[in-house]
Amino acid sequence: MGFEPIEIKVAGKAAQAHRGGSGDALLFLHGNDGLSTSWPVLEKLAESFDVIAPVHPGFGDELPDWLEGVDDYAYFYLDAIEALGLGRVHAVGHSVGGWVALEMAVRNPLALKTLTISGSSGIHVKGVPKGDPFFFSPEKLIRHLFVSEKLTEEWLDQESKMTAEEADERLMNQRALARVAWNPPFYSRGLHKWLHRINIPSHVIWGEQDRMWPIDYAREFNTRLKGSTLSVIPDCGHLALVEKPDEFVGLVTQFIRGNAG
Amino acid sequence: MNFYFFHLMPYGALDLSLVDKYESTWTQLPNSAYDPEEGFKLYQRYLGELESAEDLGFDGVVVNEHHQTAYGMMPSPVVIASALARSTKKMKIAIVGNAIVLRDHPLAVAEELAMIDTISGGRLICAFVRGIGTEYYVWQVNPTYSHERHYEAHDLILRAWTEPGPFAFEGKHYHFPYVNIWPRPYQKPHPPIWAPSNGSRETVNWASDPERKYTYLSAFGSLDSSARYFDLYRDLSKKKGWTPTADKLGWAGPVYIAKTDAQALKEAKPHIESFFNKFIVKPVQSSFPPGYTSIESLRMVRERHSFIQSGGQSAEDVIKAGVFLCGSPDTVRKQISRLVNDMDVGHIMANLQFGTMPHELTAKNMDNFAKEIIPYFKAQQRKVESSAAE
């Protein structure tokens, strides 16, 4: 399924995006490490949906001067949905992308048909130790991502062969992530108070052995998002879209179909 | 030509065997390794060493700020400078510097420094720094705002010192409707401001602006890299239409002097190695959090980082690299002569206690520096001045 690069422009702000497939519009919001690790999942989703996958402004790029927090991403993408004339979309967000989707949904739930978050940040659960994508060394981070030892070894191997361009891209991704998620660390102070506003079908997908954002977060989201569905993927860490892409796509597709009305 | 004694106040009583169990003595080494009784003894000792610099003939003492680390027991240099403001009478007290970016209320720094400047009768030298990477994790200050917060906090402090209040400061990060500090600084128009750095082009450019003309301080870099930064400072200044004098350049780094090169190496070796291999070691991502500096600088600095902060250095390595000035009086004179005569540097800040170095060696090192280095260069300078006068 082919994807085409598009540019989203709203109110003097811009994002690069990829669009592919056909069906209901699905806005895919990538996680902490940029869009690249999401491709296997995106291609499968495009078999059933019109997938729009933006690169969050600042990732792999200079920091836009308007970017100060995740709320800026949320307003930008709410505008983008209108600018692209998508109507109501299915939002799917992983990790920081889940946080962005939640911020969009509390602001304007009716811009979305359904909401799916996986391994999402955005709220804080006291006393549950999280992984630290900034403080961890690259090796320690990789060792926290997967259950699969094979994947861990593959990623460590790729890490050792990283090119200068890839290293630069990571520095830029980390910079954009730090801009929106440094303090408070990976959450918005008020978001948890308003999650009840999300009165659309919502879906929480979590790797059972997520060591970055432990499963306690999934339960907290499941409690606070009224009527939400919780899908726990066994033998899976934080990056469900890499570790269990088929299950991930199956769960997303099934949920959206079940709530298509 | 000014000579200063620079103290980092390390927790020298540290059980070094503990260090290797953790990634770093910064942020990660548990503070259960700190014993308050030892802390008491070390503060008495270190303050005594700083105070003794006055009678030995140093022009000043230097202190600085670091957080949550055995590397230095000085999270607040203001506390140490305050104690020295009363216990010393003549010499300068330099804070290089206050990490103003870490503060949500830099006005407090403006007030504290104005107090020290007044209590000391105008002996305060200031520097404002961004703090090192680890401190952004400790204080949770967003590193992607590091530069802009630094400039803004600096502007706020400078205006609070010099502009009649009350006035409103309306910044992006700091917004204070009423700025009107009491006391104001003793020195006019304000205490000298220095800019310490490890060669960040952005900092050198900012410091050399004709509006500021801040003394650029190369801190703990090699002699070769310091020479490059001084050249950069001079070049940028010239492009902006002014020529820096020696007073605008400073160097800070570890120095050890004994009778012979061999003796100096032998005495300093365990202590300088504890400094470079235990106290200063930090993993790269903790030294350089995302956005702390530009991608270009990050790339450069990460390459260099492997040398300075990754450990595994012998005393011989750091001497050879020109990072540690060590040897007989004659050897050290030659190295300092490179700074003073070749690079035209006007301020030498000698870190004469480092790592685990005990008091006896520190006192001996200070004494040697005071007798063998300071008078030599002061005499040289008098000679130059009198021949210039003729």
XYZ file of C-alpha atoms in Angstrom:
651
model
C 0.000 0.000 0.000
C 1.666 3.210 -1.094
C 2.043 6.291 1.059
C 2.466 9.791 -0.326
C 4.191 12.648 1.428
C 1.916 15.611 2.118
C 2.392 18.897 3.899
C -0.116 20.049 6.479
C -0.315 23.816 6.825
C -2.431 25.609 9.378
C -2.216 29.136 10.777
C 1.364 29.643 9.596
C 2.478 26.340 11.092
C 3.468 23.268 9.127
C 4.021 19.539 9.474
C 5.215 16.865 7.092
C 2.930 13.857 6.889
C 2.409 10.629 4.973
C -0.969 9.605 3.639
C -1.970 6.236 2.247
C -4.799 3.699 1.942
C -8.524 4.210 1.738
C -11.518 3.997 4.026
C -12.357 5.997 7.140
C -9.771 8.671 7.946
C -7.318 7.522 10.629
C -4.928 10.005 12.197
C -1.862 8.174 13.455
C 0.222 10.039 16.046
C 3.698 8.592 16.468
C 5.583 7.984 19.695
C 8.764 9.221 21.356
C 11.203 8.013 18.723
C 9.554 9.511 15.634
C 7.595 7.943 12.826
C 10.154 5.470 11.489
C 9.397 2.553 13.835
C 5.679 2.765 13.012
C 5.931 1.855 9.317
C 5.059 -1.873 9.542
C 1.873 -0.949 11.407
C 1.034 1.982 9.136
C 1.202 -0.184 6.028
C -1.147 -2.726 7.540
C -3.572 -0.061 8.757
C -3.652 1.427 5.252
C -5.262 -1.797 4.045
C -8.425 -0.718 5.897
C -8.146 3.033 6.426
C -7.173 6.341 4.880
C -4.124 6.766 7.117
C -2.691 10.212 7.780
C 0.577 9.971 9.718
C 2.213 13.320 10.495
C 5.704 13.797 11.863
C 5.250 15.933 14.967
C 6.697 19.364 14.189
C 10.218 19.608 15.607
C 10.931 15.895 15.195
C 13.835 15.447 12.779
C 13.837 19.198 12.302
C 14.488 22.570 13.902
C 12.245 23.373 16.868
C 9.324 25.494 15.653
C 9.115 28.704 17.666
C 5.437 28.087 18.413
C 6.061 24.742 20.071
C 5.919 24.959 23.854
C 3.904 21.958 24.917
C 1.762 19.020 23.912
C -1.260 21.326 23.866
C 0.302 23.067 20.857
C 0.403 19.741 19.014
C -3.225 19.129 20.015
C -4.472 22.455 18.651
C -2.331 22.026 15.538
C -3.803 18.611 14.722
C -7.375 19.718 15.501
C -6.832 22.500 12.970
C -5.216 20.023 10.579
C -8.273 17.740 10.623
C -10.367 20.700 9.492
C -7.804 21.973 7.002
C -7.604 18.575 5.318
C -11.407 18.298 5.324
C -11.271 14.876 6.944
C -14.499 15.107 8.900
C -14.384 13.120 12.122
C -11.328 10.879 12.318
C -10.211 7.807 14.215
C -7.226 8.889 16.288
C -4.545 6.345 17.150
C -1.625 7.524 19.246
C 1.323 5.731 20.750
C 3.335 6.955 23.755
C 3.677 10.766 23.401
C 1.300 10.439 20.420
C -1.303 8.977 22.785
C -0.849 11.984 25.030
C -1.390 14.305 22.036
C -4.555 12.376 21.076
C -5.891 12.700 24.634
C -5.227 16.447 24.653
C -7.110 16.735 21.353
C -10.008 14.685 22.651
C -10.533 16.672 25.870
C -10.557 19.871 23.819
C -12.912 18.703 21.111
C -14.128 15.111 21.471
C -16.443 15.535 18.488
C -13.489 16.000 16.145
C -12.874 12.279 16.664
C -14.925 9.199 15.920
C -12.865 6.940 18.140
C -9.739 7.260 20.236
C -7.071 4.587 20.631
C -4.010 5.090 22.813
C -1.170 2.648 23.395
C 1.660 2.884 25.942
C 0.498 6.438 26.369
C 1.957 9.185 28.499
C -0.094 12.224 29.564
C -1.059 11.523 33.162
C 0.919 10.684 36.272
C 0.295 7.718 38.542
C 2.034 8.353 41.855
C 4.483 5.766 43.111
C 4.759 3.840 39.835
C 8.338 4.057 38.564
C 8.506 4.846 34.840
C 11.343 4.542 32.389
C 13.205 7.762 31.578
C 13.795 8.213 27.829
C 16.152 11.135 28.534
C 18.219 9.915 31.460
C 18.613 6.312 30.311
C 21.617 5.529 28.136
C 20.611 4.312 24.638
C 21.488 0.775 25.673
C 19.496 0.911 28.893
C 16.535 2.336 27.000
C 16.570 -0.485 24.457
C 16.800 -3.011 27.281
C 13.606 -1.503 28.706
C 11.585 -1.625 25.490
C 10.949 -5.266 24.671
C 10.140 -8.626 26.148
C 11.719 -10.321 23.140
C 15.449 -10.863 23.582
C 15.808 -11.219 19.844
C 14.382 -7.733 19.245
C 16.549 -6.317 22.005
C 19.664 -7.760 20.395
C 18.604 -6.526 16.940
C 18.036 -3.010 18.219
C 21.328 -2.993 20.135
C 23.040 -4.107 16.955
C 21.374 -1.340 14.919
C 22.364 1.124 17.635
C 26.026 0.245 17.202
C 25.766 0.797 13.437
C 23.934 4.115 13.619
C 24.972 6.587 10.924
C 25.752 10.249 11.579
C 22.449 11.249 9.952
C 20.514 8.875 12.168
C 22.352 10.183 15.215
C 21.458 13.756 14.279
C 17.843 12.819 13.690
C 17.675 11.271 17.119
C 19.142 14.404 18.699
C 16.411 16.443 17.006
C 13.671 13.996 18.003
C 14.864 14.044 21.594
C 14.985 17.820 21.573
C 11.385 18.101 20.387
C 10.297 15.468 22.890
C 12.118 17.313 25.694
C 10.477 20.582 24.685
C 7.005 19.156 25.310
C 7.645 16.447 27.904
C 10.514 17.502 30.184
C 8.610 19.138 32.997
C 6.351 17.879 34.363
C 7.850 14.630 33.083
C 5.558 13.213 30.398
C 2.259 14.502 31.681
C 0.074 17.594 31.822
C -0.817 18.785 35.292
C -4.526 19.090 34.608
C -5.268 16.439 31.986
C -6.481 13.720 34.380
C -9.214 16.065 35.676
C -10.859 16.358 32.261
C -10.608 12.885 30.751
C -14.349 12.395 31.491
C -15.014 14.864 28.674
C -13.966 12.189 26.201
C -17.451 10.847 25.443
C -16.517 8.912 22.309
C -15.533 5.232 22.118
C -12.042 4.918 23.538
C -9.560 2.097 23.542
C -6.486 1.517 25.691
C -3.899 -0.912 24.268
C -0.973 -1.910 26.465
C 1.941 -4.329 26.428
C 1.516 -6.417 29.554
C 5.217 -6.164 30.411
C 5.699 -2.491 29.510
C 8.653 -1.342 31.628
C 8.604 2.262 30.382
C 4.974 3.063 31.186
C 3.891 0.124 33.355
C 0.471 -1.495 33.041
C -0.780 0.538 36.061
C -1.064 3.413 33.600
C -3.344 1.353 31.361
C -5.634 0.650 34.313
C -5.688 4.314 35.310
C -6.600 5.370 31.769
C -9.177 2.584 31.576
C -10.806 3.882 34.785
C -10.764 7.539 33.826
C -11.893 7.116 30.201
C -15.600 6.361 30.571
C -16.616 3.095 28.899
C -13.185 2.501 27.480
C -12.010 -0.893 26.279
C -8.751 -2.215 27.712
C -6.717 -4.565 25.508
C -3.634 -6.042 27.131
C -1.124 -7.737 24.836
C 0.750 -10.560 26.564
C 4.513 -11.049 26.114
C 4.812 -7.478 24.959
C 6.737 -4.430 26.164
C 6.327 -0.714 25.507
C 6.621 -0.812 21.723
C 3.604 -2.956 20.858
C 3.719 -1.674 17.289
C 7.166 -3.162 16.868
C 6.934 -6.197 19.109
C 3.369 -7.301 18.230
C 2.414 -5.401 15.072
C -0.211 -7.920 13.889
C -1.976 -8.018 17.238
C -1.779 -4.242 17.436
C -3.341 -3.719 14.017
C -5.933 -6.432 14.708
C -7.000 -4.757 17.942
C -7.176 -1.292 16.375
C -9.157 -2.498 13.356
C -11.536 -4.649 15.354
C -12.264 -1.857 17.830
C -12.913 0.725 15.120
C -15.165 -1.664 13.175
C -17.082 -2.479 16.349
C -17.663 1.217 16.974
C -18.149 2.349 13.391
C -21.682 3.614 14.046
C 47.755 40.004 36.041
C 45.633 38.311 38.685
C 46.015 34.938 40.368
C 43.204 33.156 42.138
C 42.779 30.014 44.183
C 39.887 27.971 42.789
C 38.255 25.474 45.153
C 35.679 22.903 44.040
C 35.141 21.561 47.581
C 34.873 17.878 46.653
C 33.596 15.365 49.159
C 37.153 14.101 49.561
C 36.180 11.581 52.239
C 34.351 9.532 49.622
C 34.825 5.781 49.641
C 36.082 5.536 46.060
C 35.322 1.821 45.858
C 31.622 2.787 45.882
C 31.906 4.958 42.796
C 32.310 2.143 40.268
C 29.049 0.567 41.395
C 27.168 3.506 39.905
C 27.235 5.248 36.546
C 28.298 8.510 38.142
C 28.944 10.405 41.373
C 26.482 12.917 39.921
C 22.781 12.345 40.632
C 23.186 8.587 40.991
C 25.650 7.807 43.787
C 23.390 7.524 46.876
C 23.933 10.305 49.399
C 24.144 7.665 52.125
C 27.817 7.704 51.059
C 27.988 11.208 52.579
C 28.812 11.453 56.284
C 27.759 14.753 57.930
C 30.641 14.533 60.448
C 33.128 14.303 57.588
C 31.217 17.107 55.865
C 31.669 19.317 58.924
C 35.412 18.670 58.972
C 35.747 19.280 55.234
C 33.871 22.591 55.308
C 36.098 23.834 58.156
C 39.166 22.718 56.254
C 38.146 24.063 52.836
C 36.999 27.436 54.181
C 40.339 27.653 56.015
C 42.213 26.923 52.787
C 40.230 29.571 50.927
C 40.836 32.118 53.698
C 44.573 31.364 53.795
C 44.864 32.453 50.147
C 44.609 36.098 51.206
C 47.793 36.110 53.319
C 49.618 33.997 50.759
C 49.174 36.812 48.241
C 46.469 35.486 45.939
C 44.386 38.220 44.348
C 41.225 36.277 44.927
C 39.411 33.024 45.480
C 36.970 31.256 43.203
C 33.961 29.123 44.019
C 31.199 27.619 41.912
C 27.878 25.775 41.925
C 27.045 22.122 41.312
C 24.213 19.975 42.548
C 23.727 16.472 43.925
C 27.279 15.288 43.497
C 30.311 14.215 45.493
C 32.279 16.304 42.977
C 31.553 19.438 44.998
C 29.924 20.283 48.324
C 28.833 23.655 46.990
C 25.240 23.514 45.755
C 25.069 27.140 46.873
C 28.246 29.134 46.216
C 26.379 32.053 47.759
C 26.710 30.401 51.178
C 30.473 29.973 50.827
C 30.979 33.455 49.365
C 28.920 34.902 52.234
C 31.152 33.262 54.815
C 34.241 34.543 52.982
C 32.825 38.058 52.673
C 33.302 38.479 56.433
C 36.327 36.279 57.093
C 38.527 37.859 54.401
C 39.367 41.528 53.956
C 41.218 42.307 50.752
C 40.978 39.694 48.076
C 38.320 39.245 45.421
C 35.627 36.635 45.809
C 34.622 35.203 42.457
C 31.568 33.017 41.945
C 31.960 31.337 38.538
C 29.181 31.061 38.585
C 25.632 31.087 39.674
C 23.520 28.723 37.593
C 20.737 31.242 37.120
C 18.882 29.122 34.539
C 18.006 26.675 37.292
C 16.172 29.346 39.251
C 12.543 30.143 38.777
C 13.238 33.415 40.569
C 16.551 34.912 39.448
C 15.680 38.040 41.422
C 16.776 36.103 44.503
C 20.238 35.795 42.925
C 20.289 39.545 42.209
C 19.480 40.180 45.876
C 21.916 37.657 47.332
C 24.803 38.867 45.187
C 24.053 42.517 45.969
C 24.254 41.597 49.661
C 27.598 39.804 49.278
C 28.993 42.646 47.188
C 28.017 45.153 49.858
C 29.127 43.080 52.869
C 32.517 42.476 51.204
C 32.912 46.141 50.329
C 32.802 45.567 46.595
C 35.003 42.477 46.275
C 32.550 40.284 44.398
C 33.121 38.982 40.873
C 30.113 37.269 39.293
C 29.510 34.853 36.517
C 26.225 33.530 35.299
C 26.196 30.035 33.908
C 23.692 27.602 32.495
C 24.747 24.787 34.821
C 25.853 21.461 33.435
C 23.505 18.883 31.958
C 22.964 16.783 35.058
C 21.509 19.787 36.801
C 18.605 19.924 34.368
C 17.607 16.444 35.473
C 17.966 17.383 39.121
C 16.024 20.657 38.890
C 13.664 19.533 36.136
C 14.390 22.710 34.198
C 13.622 22.186 30.525
C 17.015 22.069 28.761
C 15.500 23.173 25.452
C 15.002 26.605 27.045
C 18.497 26.714 28.545
C 19.951 29.490 26.395
C 16.903 31.728 26.325
C 16.296 31.397 30.060
C 19.961 32.172 30.670
C 19.878 35.369 28.634
C 16.590 36.421 30.133
C 17.607 35.746 33.738
C 20.843 37.639 33.096
C 18.939 40.623 31.694
C 16.623 40.607 34.680
C 19.519 40.585 37.172
C 21.438 43.268 35.311
C 18.408 45.541 35.108
C 17.553 44.896 38.771
C 21.108 46.008 39.653
C 21.300 49.076 37.476
C 17.846 50.421 36.692
C 15.916 52.474 39.243
C 12.904 50.548 40.520
C 10.172 49.763 40.740
C 9.893 48.635 37.135
C 8.158 45.753 35.396
C 10.172 42.959 33.800
C 8.091 41.261 31.131
C 9.974 38.283 29.758
C 8.895 35.004 28.247
C 10.150 32.914 31.141
C 10.249 35.526 33.877
C 7.562 38.085 34.491
C 7.877 40.306 37.538
C 5.573 43.327 37.774
C 7.630 44.935 40.572
C 11.415 44.922 40.433
C 12.947 47.159 43.076
C 15.716 45.352 44.974
C 17.210 46.456 48.289
C 20.156 46.527 48.715
C 21.593 47.424 45.329
C 25.188 46.274 44.620
C 28.095 48.157 46.188
C 30.223 48.328 43.016
C 29.284 50.771 40.303
C 27.618 50.182 37.989
C 27.598 46.555 39.180
C 30.034 43.715 40.067
C 32.157 42.503 37.143
C 30.466 39.721 35.187
C 32.444 36.870 33.685
C 31.426 34.227 31.208
C 32.843 30.765 31.903
C 32.453 28.178 29.168
C 33.984 25.235 27.423
C 34.112 26.948 24.087
C 30.434 27.138 23.196
C 30.464 29.520 20.244
C 27.131 30.914 21.338
C 28.519 31.855 24.762
C 31.720 33.352 23.344
C 29.661 35.401 20.908
C 27.353 36.626 23.657
C 30.181 37.484 26.077
C 32.168 39.409 23.446
C 29.281 41.681 22.521
C 30.361 45.340 22.906
C 27.410 45.930 25.215
C 28.808 43.334 27.598
C 32.552 42.813 27.079
C 32.427 40.086 29.719
C 35.655 38.384 30.684
C 35.734 35.015 28.956
C 36.866 32.197 31.212
C 38.073 28.933 29.712
C 37.305 26.409 32.404
C 38.995 23.015 32.676
C 39.876 22.781 28.993
C 43.300 21.924 27.580
C 45.777 24.714 26.877
C 45.349 24.094 23.141
C 41.568 24.280 23.189
C 41.719 27.321 25.493
C 43.959 29.044 22.945
C 41.342 28.403 20.260
C 38.522 29.828 22.405
C 40.579 32.922 23.266
C 41.274 33.444 19.552
C 37.592 33.063 18.824
C 36.777 35.646 21.509
C 39.342 38.079 20.105
C 38.172 37.515 16.515
C 34.520 38.031 17.353
C 35.343 41.128 19.420
C 37.383 42.635 16.592
C 34.542 42.017 14.164
C 32.320 43.925 16.555
C 34.752 46.819 16.666
C 36.701 46.451 19.912
C 39.976 44.901 21.023
C 40.017 42.868 24.235
C 42.802 43.447 26.756
C 44.288 40.659 28.905
C 41.746 41.541 31.561
C 39.032 40.084 29.316
C 40.487 36.578 29.282
C 40.769 34.034 32.070
C 41.825 30.439 32.451
C 40.830 27.948 35.153
C 42.190 24.457 35.678
C 44.022 22.102 38.012
C 47.645 22.889 38.890
C 50.171 21.055 41.054
C 53.701 22.153 41.894
C 56.495 20.355 43.772
C 60.299 20.533 43.763
C 60.734 18.354 40.710
C 58.506 17.084 37.906
C 58.835 13.552 39.255
C 57.857 14.536 42.774
C 54.912 16.593 41.573
C 53.618 13.708 39.498
C 54.056 11.258 42.351
C 52.241 13.437 44.884
C 49.410 14.566 42.609
C 48.789 11.306 40.759
C 46.228 9.564 43.013
C 44.295 12.773 43.584
C 44.116 14.037 40.017
C 43.182 10.526 38.907
C 40.400 10.424 41.495
C 39.216 13.751 40.059
C 39.190 12.662 36.413
C 38.250 9.003 36.883
C 35.840 9.126 39.812
C 34.498 12.562 40.711
C 33.915 14.075 37.268
C 32.728 11.012 35.340
C 29.276 11.335 33.806
C 27.454 9.423 31.088
C 27.062 11.506 27.951
C 23.256 11.770 28.010
C 23.352 13.138 31.539
C 25.978 15.740 30.657
C 24.168 16.867 27.532
C 20.401 16.577 27.797
C 18.418 17.199 24.600
C 18.314 20.832 23.487
C 20.883 21.930 26.083
C 23.031 23.106 23.214
C 22.744 23.189 19.411
C 22.915 19.953 17.420
C 26.282 21.066 15.969
C 27.750 21.812 19.405
C 26.285 18.594 20.760
C 27.930 16.616 18.016
C 31.298 18.237 18.735
C 31.017 18.117 22.453
C 29.950 14.483 22.458
C 33.078 13.583 20.562
C 35.234 15.519 23.016
C 33.297 14.233 25.984
C 34.906 10.859 25.577
C 38.171 12.374 26.713
C 37.321 14.677 29.598
C 34.407 13.028 31.320
C 34.482 9.361 30.552
C 37.207 8.337 32.963
C 40.166 6.013 32.411
C 42.726 8.854 32.390
C 46.138 8.586 33.947
C 47.808 11.654 35.476
C 50.355 11.394 32.659
C 47.535 11.515 30.053
C 45.979 14.693 31.413
C 49.369 16.366 31.801
C 50.261 15.497 28.220
C 46.889 16.796 27.023
C 47.564 20.146 28.683
C 44.502 19.798 30.884
C 46.506 19.475 34.126
C 49.497 21.753 34.753
C 51.876 19.744 36.893
C 55.593 19.751 37.641
C 58.477 21.723 39.062
C 58.126 25.502 39.448
C 60.019 25.897 36.201
C 57.749 23.480 34.298
C 54.565 25.113 35.558
C 55.946 28.602 34.884
C 56.496 27.592 31.261
C 52.906 26.366 30.973
C 51.443 29.440 32.635
C 53.724 31.555 30.479
C 51.927 30.090 27.455
C 48.698 31.455 28.905
C 50.045 34.783 30.133
C 52.563 35.619 27.415
C 51.422 33.718 24.322
C 47.666 33.874 24.837
C 47.608 37.201 26.718
C 45.421 35.897 29.523
C 44.964 38.218 32.505
C 43.333 35.935 35.066
C 44.762 32.594 36.186
C 42.474 30.547 38.411
C 44.442 27.657 39.810
C 42.510 24.722 41.165
C 45.072 23.661 43.770
C 42.980 21.077 45.587
C 41.319 18.339 43.577
C 39.706 14.983 44.276
C 40.993 13.303 47.391
C 43.989 15.613 47.938
C 44.531 16.047 51.697
C 45.132 19.344 53.462
C 48.909 18.945 53.831
C 49.469 18.620 50.082
C 46.929 21.352 49.331
C 48.688 23.772 51.703
C 52.070 22.867 50.204
C 50.713 23.309 46.679
C 49.190 26.699 47.559
C 52.448 27.757 49.182
C 54.494 26.736 46.148
C 52.101 28.520 43.808
C 52.207 31.670 45.957
C 56.016 31.688 46.156
C 57.084 30.328 42.787
C 54.418 31.490 40.368
C 52.636 34.647 41.539
C 55.739 36.802 42.281
C 57.456 35.618 39.098
C 54.662 36.796 36.827
C 53.915 39.936 38.834
C 57.601 40.943 38.524
C 57.502 40.205 34.820
C 54.431 42.383 34.479
C 56.037 45.264 36.433
C 59.019 45.045 34.109
C 56.775 45.237 31.053
C 54.838 48.143 32.514
C 57.941 50.142 33.466
C 59.568 49.612 30.080
C 56.305 50.657 28.449
C 56.338 53.794 30.610
C 59.867 54.712 29.486
